[in-house]
XYZ file of C-alpha atoms in Angstrom:
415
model
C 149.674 85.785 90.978
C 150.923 87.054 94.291
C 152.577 83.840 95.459
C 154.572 84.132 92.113
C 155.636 87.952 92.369
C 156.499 86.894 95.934
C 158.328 84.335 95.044
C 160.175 86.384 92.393
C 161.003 89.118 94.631
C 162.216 86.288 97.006
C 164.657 85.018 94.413
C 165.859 88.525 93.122
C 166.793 89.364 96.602
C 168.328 86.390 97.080
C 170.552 86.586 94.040
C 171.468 90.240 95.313
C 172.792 88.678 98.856
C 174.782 86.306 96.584
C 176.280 88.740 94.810
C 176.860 90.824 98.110
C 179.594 90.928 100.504
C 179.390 91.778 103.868
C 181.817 93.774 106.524
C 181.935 95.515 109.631
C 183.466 98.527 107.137
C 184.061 99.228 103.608
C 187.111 101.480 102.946
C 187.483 103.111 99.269
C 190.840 103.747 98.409
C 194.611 102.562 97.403
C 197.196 105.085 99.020
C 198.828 104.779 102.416
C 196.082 105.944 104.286
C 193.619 103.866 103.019
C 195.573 100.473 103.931
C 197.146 102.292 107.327
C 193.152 102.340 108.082
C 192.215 98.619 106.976
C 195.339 97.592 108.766
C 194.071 99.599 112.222
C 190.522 98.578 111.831
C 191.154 94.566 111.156
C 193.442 94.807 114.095
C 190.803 96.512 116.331
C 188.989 93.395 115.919
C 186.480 94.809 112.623
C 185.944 92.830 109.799
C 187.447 95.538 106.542
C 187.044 95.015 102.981
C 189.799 97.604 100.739
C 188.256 98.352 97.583
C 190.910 99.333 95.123
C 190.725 100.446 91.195
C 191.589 97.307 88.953
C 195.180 96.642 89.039
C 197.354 98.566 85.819
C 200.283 96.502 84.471
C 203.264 98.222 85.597
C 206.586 97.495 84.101
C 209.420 95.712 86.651
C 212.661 97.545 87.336
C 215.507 96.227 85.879
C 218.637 95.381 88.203
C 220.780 97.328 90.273
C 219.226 99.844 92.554
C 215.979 100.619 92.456
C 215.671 104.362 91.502
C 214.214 106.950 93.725
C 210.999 107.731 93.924
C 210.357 111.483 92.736
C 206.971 111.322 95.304
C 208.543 111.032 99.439
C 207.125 111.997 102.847
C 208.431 113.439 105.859
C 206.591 111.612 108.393
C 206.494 112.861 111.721
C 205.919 110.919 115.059
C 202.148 110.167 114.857
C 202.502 108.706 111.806
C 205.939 106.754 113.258
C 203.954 105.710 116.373
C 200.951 104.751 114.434
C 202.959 102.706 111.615
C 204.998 100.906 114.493
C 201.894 99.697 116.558
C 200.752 98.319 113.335
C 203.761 96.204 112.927
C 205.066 97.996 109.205
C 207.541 100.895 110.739
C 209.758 97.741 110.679
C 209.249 96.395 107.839
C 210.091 99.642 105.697
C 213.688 99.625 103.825
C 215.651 101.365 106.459
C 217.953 101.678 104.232
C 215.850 104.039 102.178
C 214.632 106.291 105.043
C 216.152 109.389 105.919
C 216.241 111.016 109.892
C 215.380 114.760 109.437
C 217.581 116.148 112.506
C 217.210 119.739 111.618
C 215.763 121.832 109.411
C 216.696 125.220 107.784
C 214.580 128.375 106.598
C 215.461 131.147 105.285
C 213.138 134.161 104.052
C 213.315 136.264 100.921
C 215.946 138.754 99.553
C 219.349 139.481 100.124
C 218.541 140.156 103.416
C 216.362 137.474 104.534
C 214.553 136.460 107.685
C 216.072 132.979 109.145
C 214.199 130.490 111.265
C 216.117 127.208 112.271
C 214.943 124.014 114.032
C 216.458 120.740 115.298
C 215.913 117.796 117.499
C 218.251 119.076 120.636
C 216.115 121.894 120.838
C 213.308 120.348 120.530
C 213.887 117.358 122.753
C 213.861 114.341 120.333
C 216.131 111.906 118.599
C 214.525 113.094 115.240
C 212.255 115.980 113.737
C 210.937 113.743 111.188
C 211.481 110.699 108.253
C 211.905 111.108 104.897
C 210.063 107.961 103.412
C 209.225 107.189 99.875
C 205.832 106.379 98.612
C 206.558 102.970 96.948
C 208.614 101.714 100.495
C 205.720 103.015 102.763
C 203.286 101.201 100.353
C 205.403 97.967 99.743
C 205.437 97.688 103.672
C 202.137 97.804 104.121
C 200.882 95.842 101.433
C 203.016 92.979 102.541
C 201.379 93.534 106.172
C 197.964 93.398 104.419
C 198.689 90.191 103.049
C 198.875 88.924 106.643
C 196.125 90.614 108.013
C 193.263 88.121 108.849
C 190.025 90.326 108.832
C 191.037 92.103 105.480
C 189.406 91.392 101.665
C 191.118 93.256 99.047
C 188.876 93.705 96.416
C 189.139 95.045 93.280
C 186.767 96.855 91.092
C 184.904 99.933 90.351
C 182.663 101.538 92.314
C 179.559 103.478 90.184
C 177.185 103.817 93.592
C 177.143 104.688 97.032
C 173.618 104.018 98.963
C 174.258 105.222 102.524
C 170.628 105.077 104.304
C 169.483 102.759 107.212
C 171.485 100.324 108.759
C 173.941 100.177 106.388
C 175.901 101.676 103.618
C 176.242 99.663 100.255
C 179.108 100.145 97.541
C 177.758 98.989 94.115
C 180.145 98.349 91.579
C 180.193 97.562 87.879
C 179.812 94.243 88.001
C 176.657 94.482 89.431
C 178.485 93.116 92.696
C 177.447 95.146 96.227
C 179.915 95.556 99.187
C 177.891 95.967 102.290
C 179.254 97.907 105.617
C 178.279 99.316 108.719
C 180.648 102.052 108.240
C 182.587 103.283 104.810
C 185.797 105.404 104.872
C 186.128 107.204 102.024
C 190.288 107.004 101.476
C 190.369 108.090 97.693
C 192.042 111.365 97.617
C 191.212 114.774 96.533
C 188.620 114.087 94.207
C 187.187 111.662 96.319
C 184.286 109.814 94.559
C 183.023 108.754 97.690
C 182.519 112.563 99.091
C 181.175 113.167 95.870
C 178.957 110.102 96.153
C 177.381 111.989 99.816
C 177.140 115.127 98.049
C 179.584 116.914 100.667
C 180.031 120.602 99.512
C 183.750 121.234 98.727
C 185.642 124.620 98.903
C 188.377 125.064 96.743
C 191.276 127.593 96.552
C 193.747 127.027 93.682
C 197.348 128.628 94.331
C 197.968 128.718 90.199
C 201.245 126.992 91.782
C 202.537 123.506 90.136
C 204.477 121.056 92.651
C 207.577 120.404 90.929
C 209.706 116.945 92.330
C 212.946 115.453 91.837
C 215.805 113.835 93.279
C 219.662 115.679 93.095
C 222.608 114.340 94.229
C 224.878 117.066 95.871
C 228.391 117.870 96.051
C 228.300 118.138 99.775
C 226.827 116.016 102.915
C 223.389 117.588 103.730
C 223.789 116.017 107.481
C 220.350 115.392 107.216
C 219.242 118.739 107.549
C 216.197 119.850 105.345
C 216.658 123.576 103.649
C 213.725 125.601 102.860
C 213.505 129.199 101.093
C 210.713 131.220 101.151
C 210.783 133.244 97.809
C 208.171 135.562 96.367
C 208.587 135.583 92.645
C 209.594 131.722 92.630
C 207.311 130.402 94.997
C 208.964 127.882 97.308
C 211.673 125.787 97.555
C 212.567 122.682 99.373
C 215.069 120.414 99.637
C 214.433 116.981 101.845
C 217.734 115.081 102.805
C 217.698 111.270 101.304
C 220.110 108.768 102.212
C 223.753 109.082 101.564
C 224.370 112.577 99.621
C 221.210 112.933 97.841
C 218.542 115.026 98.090
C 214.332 115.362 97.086
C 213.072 118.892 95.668
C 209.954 119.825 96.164
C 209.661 123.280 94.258
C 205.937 124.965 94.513
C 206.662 127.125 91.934
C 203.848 129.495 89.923
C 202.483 127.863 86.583
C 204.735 130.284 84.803
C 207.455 128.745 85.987
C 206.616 125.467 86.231
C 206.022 125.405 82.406
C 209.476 126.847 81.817
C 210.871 124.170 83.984
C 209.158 121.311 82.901
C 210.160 122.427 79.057
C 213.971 122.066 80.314
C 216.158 119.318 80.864
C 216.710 118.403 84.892
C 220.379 119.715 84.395
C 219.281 123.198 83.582
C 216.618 122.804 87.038
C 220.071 121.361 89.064
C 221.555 124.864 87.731
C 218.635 126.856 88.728
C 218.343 125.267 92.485
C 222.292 126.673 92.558
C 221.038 130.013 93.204
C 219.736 128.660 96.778
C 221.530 124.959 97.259
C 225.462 125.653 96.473
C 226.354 127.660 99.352
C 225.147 124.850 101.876
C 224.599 121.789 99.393
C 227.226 122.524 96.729
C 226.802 121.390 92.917
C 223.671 119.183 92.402
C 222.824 116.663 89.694
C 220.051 114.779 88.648
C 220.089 111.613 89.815
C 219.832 108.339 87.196
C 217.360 107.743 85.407
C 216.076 111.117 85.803
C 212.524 111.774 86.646
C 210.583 114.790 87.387
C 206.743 115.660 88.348
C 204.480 118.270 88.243
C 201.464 118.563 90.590
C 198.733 121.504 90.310
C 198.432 122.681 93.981
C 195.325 123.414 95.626
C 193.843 123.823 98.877
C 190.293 121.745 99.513
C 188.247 122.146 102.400
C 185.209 119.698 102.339
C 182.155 121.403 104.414
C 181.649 118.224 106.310
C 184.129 114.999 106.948
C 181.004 112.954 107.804
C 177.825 111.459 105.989
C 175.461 108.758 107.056
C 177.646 105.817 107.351
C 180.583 107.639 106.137
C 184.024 109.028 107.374
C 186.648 110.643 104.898
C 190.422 110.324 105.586
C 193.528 111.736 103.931
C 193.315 113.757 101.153
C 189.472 112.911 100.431
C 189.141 114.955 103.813
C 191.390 117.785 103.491
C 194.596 118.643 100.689
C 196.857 121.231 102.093
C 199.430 123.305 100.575
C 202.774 121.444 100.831
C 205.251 123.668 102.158
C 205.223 122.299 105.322
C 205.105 118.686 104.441
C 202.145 117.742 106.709
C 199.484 116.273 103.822
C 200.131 112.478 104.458
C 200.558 113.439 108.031
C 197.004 114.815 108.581
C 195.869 111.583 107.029
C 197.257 109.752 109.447
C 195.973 111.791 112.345
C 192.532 111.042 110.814
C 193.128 107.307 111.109
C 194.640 107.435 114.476
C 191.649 109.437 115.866
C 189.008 107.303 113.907
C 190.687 104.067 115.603
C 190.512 105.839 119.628
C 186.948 107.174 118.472
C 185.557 103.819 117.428
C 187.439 102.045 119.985
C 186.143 104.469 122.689
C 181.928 104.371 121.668
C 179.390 103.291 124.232
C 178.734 99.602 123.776
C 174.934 100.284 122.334
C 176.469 102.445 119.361
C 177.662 100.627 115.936
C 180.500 101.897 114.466
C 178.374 104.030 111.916
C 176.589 105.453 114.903
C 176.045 109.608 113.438
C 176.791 109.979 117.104
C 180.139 108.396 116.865
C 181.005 109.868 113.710
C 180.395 113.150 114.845
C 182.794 112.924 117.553
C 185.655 112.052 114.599
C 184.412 115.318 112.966
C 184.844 116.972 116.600
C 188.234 115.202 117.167
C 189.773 116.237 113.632
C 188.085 120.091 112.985
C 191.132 121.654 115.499
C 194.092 119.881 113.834
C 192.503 120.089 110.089
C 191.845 123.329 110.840
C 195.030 124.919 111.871
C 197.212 123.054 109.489
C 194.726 124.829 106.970
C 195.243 128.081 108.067
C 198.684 128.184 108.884
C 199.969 126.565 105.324
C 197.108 129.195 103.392
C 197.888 131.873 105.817
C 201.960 131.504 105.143
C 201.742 130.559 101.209
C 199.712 134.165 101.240
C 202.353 136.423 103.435
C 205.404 135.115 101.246
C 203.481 135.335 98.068
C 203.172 139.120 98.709
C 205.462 140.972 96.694
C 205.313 144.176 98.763
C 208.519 145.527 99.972
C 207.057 146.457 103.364
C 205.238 142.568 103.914
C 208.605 141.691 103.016
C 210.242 143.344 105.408
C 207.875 142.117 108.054
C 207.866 138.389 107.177
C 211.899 138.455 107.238
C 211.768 140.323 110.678
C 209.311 137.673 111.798
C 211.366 134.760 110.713
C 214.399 136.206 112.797
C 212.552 137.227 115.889
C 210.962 133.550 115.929
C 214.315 132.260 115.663
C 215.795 133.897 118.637
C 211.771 132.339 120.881
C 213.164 129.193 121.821
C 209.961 128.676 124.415
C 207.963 129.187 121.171
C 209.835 127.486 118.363
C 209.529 124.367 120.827
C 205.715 124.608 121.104
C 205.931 124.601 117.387
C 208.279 122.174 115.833
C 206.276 119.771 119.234
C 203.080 120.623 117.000
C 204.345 119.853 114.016
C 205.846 116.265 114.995
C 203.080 115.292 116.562
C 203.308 115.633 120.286
């Protein structure tokens, strides 16, 4: 009797290494950050397996241009430094990238604060690149399909066991994926934080990101225009190649659902209270297409567990208006990569004594990006005349720092 439960414990765990594969680190997730990270890791010498949701038909363009995506980036230099020592800065559709040399503010009211930036003052060729999602993610996908220590693999994932010497990821299938060290990539509502039971603080702005491209009457000169309103929330406009232009509108749910329920013409006409003096008429570029995304700020307690590192989003969503969300992500993988790459030779990459010194190296960064996109959505979401009249004298007296608007816009590219 025990030779034959022996046995058949021998065989069931044999089946389960059969139906197991095994990696130096497991990374959950689909977005740019996720493959930016299995891209840095394989080419730090790790062995990386990418587990992504099962692939969704998706229906092929037709020809001519390919329209623009309503979803774009303004990557700053550690992301540009990052993405070109990984070999897919290069391979991105220059053609479809935008240079942001300058970039515009201006407060609320008739007499509003300005604040202006651009790269002379700031002692760079650019501020920053306007990129769209699908040409950051075509270029690294077709890096991916070159990298030699990567498995994509596709399923989904309905367990996380992250004790001992290593962290397992079982999935429906009944299939495991075994690591040393699991990044949890996967967004906001990250089902691998969720998996570690990391506490989670949440602040909803009851604000709706509203994006969509414009074409406009005149040449934006690649300058980026932002106004801080009170009533409307905040507007953006991001220069795109030639003479168009991406909004990104955080605008209260009010009146998001009042623009959403009209046609993009009618939002062109609306944006001509800000745009026409500098931009001229706009108009929705063909075919049009417009999103809504419900804002919030999360702030996970902890970006470590046993085993376990979060990245992008899954480690930290930040209120847009100062474009730095995919950014942060890709300070997480940059100081992941010099962490692991810098650990005593003893410690595995899962070490809780190398993960803790990620945690270390992201809490500053994280931290003030957190405060100072909260901290500013709260001032100019004050509708008190005397805040008012202290955020517009701000803005101006900033302006007219130059020692201090330097230290600034260096922060905020990533130097």
């Amino acid at each position: 009797m025990t030779t034959q439960t022996t046995s058949s414990a021998t065989s069931r765990a044999d089946a389960r290494r059969g139906n197991e594969r095994q990696s130096d680190v497991c990374i959950v997730g689909n977005g740019a950050i996720a493959k930016t990270a299995a891209l840095g890791l394989s080419q730090a010498g790790h062995s990386v397996t990418l587990l992504v949701p099962p692939a969704r038909a998706e229906q092929e363009a037709g020809g001519g241009e390919k329209p623009w995506d309503t979803r774009v980036y303004a990557l700053n230099h550690t992301a540009h430094t990052l993405l070109s020592s990984l070999k897919v800065w290069g391979a991105l559709d220059m053609g479809r990238v935008a240079p942001v040399d300058a970039m515009d503010v201006q407060g609320d009211g008739a007499q509003g604060g300005h604040l202006g930036f651009d790269a002379f003052g700031a002692h760079a060729g650019t501020l920053a690149w306007i990129v769209e999602d699908s040409n950051l993610n075509a270029a690294l996908d077709a890096a991916l399909r070159f990298a030699q220590n990567v498995t994509i693999v596709s399923g989904r994932a309905t367990r996380l066991c992250n004790g001992g010497d290593e962290a397992t990821v079982e999935l429906d299938d009944g299939s495991r994926l075994a690591a040393k060290l699991v990044v949890g990539a996967d967004g906001r509502e990250s089902w691998v934080r969720g998996q570690c039971d990391i506490g989670v603080d949440y602040r909803a702005y009851h604000q709706r990101g509203i994006v969509a491209n414009f074409e406009c009457e005149k040449p934006h000169h690649n300058v980026a225009h932002q106004w801080f309103t009170c009533k409307d929330g905040i507007v953006a406009l991001l220069p795109l190649p030639g003479n168009r232009v991406s909004l990104v509108w955080s605008a209260p749910d009010t009146l998001a659902d009042t623009i959403m329920n009209e046609s993009l013409g009618e939002l062109a006409i609306r944006l001509g209270e800000f745009a026409d003096e500098k931009l001229g008429l706009l108009k929705p570029l063909q075919p049009e297409a417009v999103q809504a995304i419900p804002l919030r700020l999360v702030r996970p307690h902890s970006l470590v567990a046993p085993r376990v590192a979060l990245a992008g989003d899954a480690a930290h969503a930040v209120h847009p208006l100062a474009g730095h969300g995919m950014n942060l992500g890709f300070g997480d993988v940059v100081d992941l990569l010099r962490v692991l790459g810098e650990r005593d030779a003893h410690q595995g990459i899962g070490d809780e004594r190398v993960l803790a010194r990620y945690a270390r190296a992201r809490k500053e960064e994280v931290l003030l990006m957190q405060l100072a996109t909260d901290g500013l959505e709260r001032l100019f979401g004050a509708n008190l005349e005397p805040v008012r009249v202290i955020r517009n004298l701000g803005l101006n007296l900033l302006d007219k720092l130059p020692l201090v608007k330097r230290r600034l816009i260096a922060h905020a590219m990533g130097r």
